[in-house]
PDB file of C-alpha atoms in Angstrom:
ATOM      1  CA  MET J   1      -0.045  -0.297   0.038  1.00  0.00           C
ATOM      2  CA  SER J   2       1.481   3.169  -0.942  1.00  0.00           C
ATOM      3  CA  ILE J   3       1.718   6.307   1.474  1.00  0.00           C
ATOM      4  CA  ARG J   4      -0.942   8.310  -0.712  1.00  0.00           C
ATOM      5  CA  GLU J   5      -3.359   4.942  -0.007  1.00  0.00           C
ATOM      6  CA  ARG J   6      -2.759   4.637   3.462  1.00  0.00           C
ATOM      7  CA  LYS J   7      -3.580   8.620   4.088  1.00  0.00           C
ATOM      8  CA  GLU J   8      -6.441   8.147   2.221  1.00  0.00           C
ATOM      9  CA  ARG J   9      -7.660   5.924   4.454  1.00  0.00           C
ATOM     10  CA  GLU J  10      -6.241   7.094   7.775  1.00  0.00           C
ATOM     11  CA  ARG J  11      -8.697  10.163   6.703  1.00  0.00           C
ATOM     12  CA  ALA J  12     -12.011   8.306   5.803  1.00  0.00           C
ATOM     13  CA  ASN J  13     -11.338   6.569   9.181  1.00  0.00           C
ATOM     14  CA  ARG J  14     -10.940   9.424  11.023  1.00  0.00           C
ATOM     15  CA  HIS J  15     -14.245  10.873   9.273  1.00  0.00           C
ATOM     16  CA  LYS J  16     -16.381   7.896  10.161  1.00  0.00           C
ATOM     17  CA  LEU J  17     -15.214   8.391  13.556  1.00  0.00           C
ATOM     18  CA  ILE J  18     -16.366  11.930  13.961  1.00  0.00           C
ATOM     19  CA  VAL J  19     -19.663  11.283  12.191  1.00  0.00           C
ATOM     20  CA  SER J  20     -19.995   8.422  14.563  1.00  0.00           C
ATOM     21  CA  THR J  21     -18.859   9.881  17.577  1.00  0.00           C
ATOM     22  CA  ALA J  22     -21.398  12.723  17.005  1.00  0.00           C
ATOM     23  CA  ARG J  23     -24.204  11.112  16.746  1.00  0.00           C
ATOM     24  CA  GLU J  24     -23.230   8.738  20.078  1.00  0.00           C
ATOM     25  CA  LEU J  25     -23.189  12.308  21.222  1.00  0.00           C
ATOM     26  CA  ALA J  26     -26.776  13.589  20.015  1.00  0.00           C
ATOM     27  CA  GLU J  27     -28.049  10.068  21.083  1.00  0.00           C
ATOM     28  CA  ALA J  28     -27.277  10.629  24.594  1.00  0.00           C
ATOM     29  CA  HIS J  29     -26.835  13.888  25.565  1.00  0.00           C
ATOM     30  CA  GLY J  30     -28.930  15.991  22.570  1.00  0.00           C
ATOM     31  CA  TRP J  31     -27.489  18.246  20.075  1.00  0.00           C
ATOM     32  CA  ASP J  32     -26.439  21.179  22.173  1.00  0.00           C
ATOM     33  CA  ALA J  33     -23.784  18.951  23.441  1.00  0.00           C
ATOM     34  CA  VAL J  34     -22.410  18.253  20.300  1.00  0.00           C
ATOM     35  CA  THR J  35     -19.662  20.827  19.771  1.00  0.00           C
ATOM     36  CA  THR J  36     -16.208  21.245  17.784  1.00  0.00           C
ATOM     37  CA  ARG J  37     -14.575  21.087  21.086  1.00  0.00           C
ATOM     38  CA  ARG J  38     -15.967  18.639  22.864  1.00  0.00           C
ATOM     39  CA  LEU J  39     -15.852  16.209  19.928  1.00  0.00           C
ATOM     40  CA  ALA J  40     -12.211  16.669  19.258  1.00  0.00           C
ATOM     41  CA  GLU J  41     -11.228  15.679  23.065  1.00  0.00           C
ATOM     42  CA  ARG J  42     -13.453  12.523  22.267  1.00  0.00           C
ATOM     43  CA  ILE J  43     -12.082  11.803  19.262  1.00  0.00           C
ATOM     44  CA  GLU J  44      -8.766  12.590  20.740  1.00  0.00           C
ATOM     45  CA  TYR J  45      -7.541  14.986  17.504  1.00  0.00           C
ATOM     46  CA  SER J  46      -7.224  18.451  17.165  1.00  0.00           C
ATOM     47  CA  GLN J  47     -10.113  20.976  16.100  1.00  0.00           C
ATOM     48  CA  PRO J  48      -8.459  21.945  13.178  1.00  0.00           C
ATOM     49  CA  VAL J  49      -7.997  18.304  12.008  1.00  0.00           C
ATOM     50  CA  LEU J  50     -12.144  18.300  12.477  1.00  0.00           C
ATOM     51  CA  TYR J  51     -12.148  21.544  10.627  1.00  0.00           C
ATOM     52  CA  SER J  52      -9.804  20.012   7.883  1.00  0.00           C
ATOM     53  CA  HIS J  53     -12.824  17.341   7.416  1.00  0.00           C
ATOM     54  CA  PHE J  54     -16.258  19.684   7.893  1.00  0.00           C
ATOM     55  CA  ARG J  55     -16.529  23.177   7.799  1.00  0.00           C
ATOM     56  CA  GLY J  56     -18.972  22.837  11.315  1.00  0.00           C
ATOM     57  CA  LYS J  57     -21.609  21.470  12.821  1.00  0.00           C
ATOM     58  CA  LYS J  58     -23.990  21.912  10.005  1.00  0.00           C
ATOM     59  CA  GLU J  59     -22.306  19.735   8.131  1.00  0.00           C
ATOM     60  CA  ILE J  60     -21.451  17.110  10.732  1.00  0.00           C
ATOM     61  CA  VAL J  61     -25.531  17.239  11.185  1.00  0.00           C
ATOM     62  CA  GLY J  62     -25.552  16.314   7.563  1.00  0.00           C
ATOM     63  CA  ALA J  63     -22.841  13.934   7.421  1.00  0.00           C
ATOM     64  CA  VAL J  64     -24.819  11.943  10.015  1.00  0.00           C
ATOM     65  CA  ALA J  65     -28.271  12.143   8.246  1.00  0.00           C
ATOM     66  CA  LEU J  66     -27.138  10.791   5.209  1.00  0.00           C
ATOM     67  CA  GLU J  67     -26.269   7.724   7.416  1.00  0.00           C
ATOM     68  CA  GLY J  68     -29.515   7.713   8.736  1.00  0.00           C
ATOM     69  CA  PHE J  69     -31.685   7.955   5.565  1.00  0.00           C
ATOM     70  CA  ALA J  70     -29.072   5.141   4.463  1.00  0.00           C
ATOM     71  CA  GLU J  71     -30.447   2.908   7.623  1.00  0.00           C
ATOM     72  CA  LEU J  72     -33.919   4.216   6.834  1.00  0.00           C
ATOM     73  CA  THR J  73     -33.997   3.236   3.364  1.00  0.00           C
ATOM     74  CA  THR J  74     -32.704  -0.219   4.610  1.00  0.00           C
ATOM     75  CA  ALA J  75     -35.632  -0.105   7.654  1.00  0.00           C
ATOM     76  CA  LEU J  76     -38.193   0.590   5.311  1.00  0.00           C
ATOM     77  CA  ARG J  77     -36.995  -1.916   2.256  1.00  0.00           C
ATOM     78  CA  ALA J  78     -37.096  -4.896   4.811  1.00  0.00           C
ATOM     79  CA  VAL J  79     -40.325  -4.872   5.856  1.00  0.00           C
ATOM     80  CA  VAL J  80     -42.474  -4.597   2.651  1.00  0.00           C
ATOM     81  CA  PRO J  81     -44.225  -8.273   2.241  1.00  0.00           C
ATOM     82  CA  GLU J  82     -43.115  -9.683  -1.624  1.00  0.00           C
ATOM     83  CA  GLY J  83     -46.638  -9.771  -3.676  1.00  0.00           C
ATOM     84  CA  PRO J  84     -48.898  -7.511  -4.414  1.00  0.00           C
ATOM     85  CA  ALA J  85     -49.128  -4.043  -2.753  1.00  0.00           C
ATOM     86  CA  GLY J  86     -51.903  -4.378  -0.423  1.00  0.00           C
ATOM     87  CA  ARG J  87     -52.335  -2.584   2.946  1.00  0.00           C
ATOM     88  CA  GLU J  88     -49.646  -4.832   4.881  1.00  0.00           C
ATOM     89  CA  ALA J  89     -47.447  -3.584   2.545  1.00  0.00           C
ATOM     90  CA  VAL J  90     -48.162   0.389   3.041  1.00  0.00           C
ATOM     91  CA  ALA J  91     -48.514  -0.823   7.103  1.00  0.00           C
ATOM     92  CA  ALA J  92     -45.249  -1.853   7.079  1.00  0.00           C
ATOM     93  CA  PRO J  93     -43.060   0.621   6.565  1.00  0.00           C
ATOM     94  CA  ALA J  94     -45.477   3.075   7.958  1.00  0.00           C
ATOM     95  CA  ARG J  95     -44.515   1.347  11.487  1.00  0.00           C
ATOM     96  CA  ALA J  96     -41.088   1.128  10.194  1.00  0.00           C
ATOM     97  CA  TYR J  97     -40.763   4.748   9.825  1.00  0.00           C
ATOM     98  CA  THR J  98     -42.314   5.297  13.093  1.00  0.00           C
ATOM     99  CA  ASP J  99     -40.130   2.654  15.027  1.00  0.00           C
ATOM    100  CA  PHE J 100     -36.940   4.172  13.390  1.00  0.00           C
ATOM    101  CA  ALA J 101     -37.508   7.612  14.807  1.00  0.00           C
ATOM    102  CA  ALA J 102     -38.493   6.470  18.212  1.00  0.00           C
ATOM    103  CA  ARG J 103     -35.391   4.108  18.663  1.00  0.00           C
ATOM    104  CA  ASN J 104     -33.057   6.930  17.219  1.00  0.00           C
ATOM    105  CA  PRO J 105     -34.443  10.484  18.234  1.00  0.00           C
ATOM    106  CA  ALA J 106     -31.007  12.015  17.617  1.00  0.00           C
ATOM    107  CA  LEU J 107     -30.420  11.257  14.279  1.00  0.00           C
ATOM    108  CA  TYR J 108     -34.394  11.636  13.535  1.00  0.00           C
ATOM    109  CA  ASP J 109     -33.592  15.606  14.377  1.00  0.00           C
ATOM    110  CA  ALA J 110     -30.578  15.452  12.240  1.00  0.00           C
ATOM    111  CA  MET J 111     -32.474  14.257   8.726  1.00  0.00           C
ATOM    112  CA  PHE J 112     -35.701  16.124   9.730  1.00  0.00           C
ATOM    113  CA  SER J 113     -35.570  18.875  12.288  1.00  0.00           C
ATOM    114  CA  LEU J 114     -32.160  20.417  12.230  1.00  0.00           C
ATOM    115  CA  ASP J 115     -30.566  22.475   9.657  1.00  0.00           C
ATOM    116  CA  ASN J 116     -27.955  20.006   8.019  1.00  0.00           C
ATOM    117  CA  GLY J 117     -27.390  21.838   4.964  1.00  0.00           C
ATOM    118  CA  LEU J 118     -28.821  18.987   2.631  1.00  0.00           C
ATOM    119  CA  PRO J 119     -31.100  20.007  -0.284  1.00  0.00           C
ATOM    120  CA  PHE J 120     -34.181  18.033  -0.227  1.00  0.00           C
ATOM    121  CA  VAL J 121     -36.640  17.630  -3.342  1.00  0.00           C
ATOM    122  CA  ASP J 122     -34.356  19.594  -5.633  1.00  0.00           C
ATOM    123  CA  GLU J 123     -31.535  18.083  -8.495  1.00  0.00           C
ATOM    124  CA  ALA J 124     -28.763  18.078  -5.941  1.00  0.00           C
ATOM    125  CA  THR J 125     -30.222  15.785  -3.458  1.00  0.00           C
ATOM    126  CA  PRO J 126     -28.381  13.157  -2.252  1.00  0.00           C
ATOM    127  CA  ALA J 127     -29.042   9.895  -3.478  1.00  0.00           C
ATOM    128  CA  PRO J 128     -29.418   8.555  -0.053  1.00  0.00           C
ATOM    129  CA  LEU J 129     -32.113  11.123   0.478  1.00  0.00           C
ATOM    130  CA  ARG J 130     -34.047  10.030  -2.707  1.00  0.00           C
ATOM    131  CA  GLU J 131     -33.724   6.398  -2.226  1.00  0.00           C
ATOM    132  CA  ALA J 132     -35.496   6.867   1.199  1.00  0.00           C
ATOM    133  CA  PHE J 133     -38.449   8.743  -0.192  1.00  0.00           C
ATOM    134  CA  GLN J 134     -38.525   5.940  -2.571  1.00  0.00           C
ATOM    135  CA  ALA J 135     -38.666   3.235  -0.314  1.00  0.00           C
ATOM    136  CA  LEU J 136     -41.792   4.961   1.317  1.00  0.00           C
ATOM    137  CA  LEU J 137     -43.368   5.741  -2.514  1.00  0.00           C
ATOM    138  CA  ASP J 138     -42.372   2.289  -3.562  1.00  0.00           C
ATOM    139  CA  PRO J 139     -45.302   0.477  -1.667  1.00  0.00           C
ATOM    140  CA  LEU J 140     -47.983   3.456  -1.606  1.00  0.00           C
ATOM    141  CA  ALA J 141     -47.863   3.079  -6.305  1.00  0.00           C
ATOM    142  CA  ASP J 142     -50.810   1.149  -6.613  1.00  0.00           C
ATOM    143  CA  HIS J 143     -52.617   3.165  -4.534  1.00  0.00           C
ATOM    144  CA  ALA J 144     -51.512   6.870  -5.243  1.00  0.00           C
ATOM    145  CA  HIS J 145     -53.340   8.488  -8.462  1.00  0.00           C
ATOM    146  CA  PRO J 146     -51.437   8.089 -11.466  1.00  0.00           C
ATOM    147  CA  ASP J 147     -50.957  12.147 -12.568  1.00  0.00           C
ATOM    148  CA  GLU J 148     -50.063  12.929  -8.843  1.00  0.00           C
ATOM    149  CA  PRO J 149     -47.389   9.745  -7.158  1.00  0.00           C
ATOM    150  CA  GLY J 150     -45.030  12.329  -5.636  1.00  0.00           C
ATOM    151  CA  LEU J 151     -47.751  14.781  -4.125  1.00  0.00           C
ATOM    152  CA  PHE J 152     -49.816  11.491  -2.509  1.00  0.00           C
ATOM    153  CA  GLY J 153     -46.130   9.813  -1.192  1.00  0.00           C
ATOM    154  CA  GLU J 154     -45.420  13.564   0.332  1.00  0.00           C
ATOM    155  CA  THR J 155     -48.680  13.672   1.755  1.00  0.00           C
ATOM    156  CA  PHE J 156     -48.557  10.030   3.303  1.00  0.00           C
ATOM    157  CA  TRP J 157     -44.859  11.169   4.833  1.00  0.00           C
ATOM    158  CA  ALA J 158     -45.985  14.639   5.895  1.00  0.00           C
ATOM    159  CA  ALA J 159     -48.769  12.834   8.542  1.00  0.00           C
ATOM    160  CA  LEU J 160     -46.043   9.789   9.445  1.00  0.00           C
ATOM    161  CA  HIS J 161     -43.960  13.011  10.515  1.00  0.00           C
ATOM    162  CA  GLY J 162     -46.263  14.844  11.776  1.00  0.00           C
ATOM    163  CA  LEU J 163     -47.301  11.501  13.799  1.00  0.00           C
ATOM    164  CA  VAL J 164     -43.989  11.069  15.101  1.00  0.00           C
ATOM    165  CA  THR J 165     -43.288  14.859  15.782  1.00  0.00           C
ATOM    166  CA  LEU J 166     -46.303  15.445  18.222  1.00  0.00           C
ATOM    167  CA  THR J 167     -45.933  11.707  19.968  1.00  0.00           C
ATOM    168  CA  ARG J 168     -42.195  13.245  20.710  1.00  0.00           C
ATOM    169  CA  ALA J 169     -43.253  16.578  21.472  1.00  0.00           C
ATOM    170  CA  GLY J 170     -45.799  14.601  24.210  1.00  0.00           C
ATOM    171  CA  ARG J 171     -49.061  16.406  22.367  1.00  0.00           C
ATOM    172  CA  LEU J 172     -50.240  13.126  21.626  1.00  0.00           C
ATOM    173  CA  PRO J 173     -50.065   9.442  23.853  1.00  0.00           C
ATOM    174  CA  ALA J 174     -47.476   7.403  22.413  1.00  0.00           C
ATOM    175  CA  ASP J 175     -49.268   4.177  23.596  1.00  0.00           C
ATOM    176  CA  ARG J 176     -51.739   5.114  20.626  1.00  0.00           C
ATOM    177  CA  VAL J 177     -49.083   5.031  17.855  1.00  0.00           C
ATOM    178  CA  ALA J 178     -50.481   1.870  16.337  1.00  0.00           C
ATOM    179  CA  ASP J 179     -54.247   2.589  16.261  1.00  0.00           C
ATOM    180  CA  ARG J 180     -52.877   6.619  14.310  1.00  0.00           C
ATOM    181  CA  LEU J 181     -50.917   4.113  12.478  1.00  0.00           C
ATOM    182  CA  THR J 182     -54.081   2.187  11.513  1.00  0.00           C
ATOM    183  CA  LEU J 183     -56.305   5.219  10.620  1.00  0.00           C
ATOM    184  CA  LEU J 184     -53.811   6.467   8.509  1.00  0.00           C
ATOM    185  CA  VAL J 185     -53.359   3.166   6.093  1.00  0.00           C
ATOM    186  CA  ASP J 186     -57.036   2.943   6.192  1.00  0.00           C
ATOM    187  CA  ARG J 187     -57.291   6.613   4.519  1.00  0.00           C
ATOM    188  CA  PHE J 188     -54.153   5.935   1.981  1.00  0.00           C
ATOM    189  CA  VAL J 189     -55.368   2.351   1.511  1.00  0.00           C
ATOM    190  CA  PRO J 190     -59.072   2.126   1.953  1.00  0.00           C
ATOM    191  CA  ARG J 191     -60.312  -1.900   2.732  1.00  0.00           C
TER     192      ARG J 191
END
């Protein structure tokens, strides 16, 4: 291995370490606890080393969010049953989405609530974001109006996001999430 290849590998490993440490800190203590000073201390590198990877916290949040979108895509695709896209093909990803958000609150915030610098619904939208939305949209395809499949998917996602956000804020009782998901799926995929 050449010196250049070794340095590139070390740089990639530092990048991963910064992102994973930021995510761990955020999940344990919230995003306010994620500072470049604290990250530098945790990963045992200087702040200038962090700045050689990321221009600031917003870029770190964006890198964490990209990981989250890739994980969300995997979670959504893993639960879609084989065969025709019936009610369960819509209900299963809806449950997976809300479960993902409940298990990863700081990650979910990085993806959807914090300024992460990632463009949504744009030509420059990174692949992990597009893939996550597509994983949510695919099971809905047979139920959407043919002229507006994206609008149908956006509305379904907005409803899921609203349920997650209001439940996490204590505005909706957490013990009724399953009932709300059933009601939502009933409205989007009539029996």
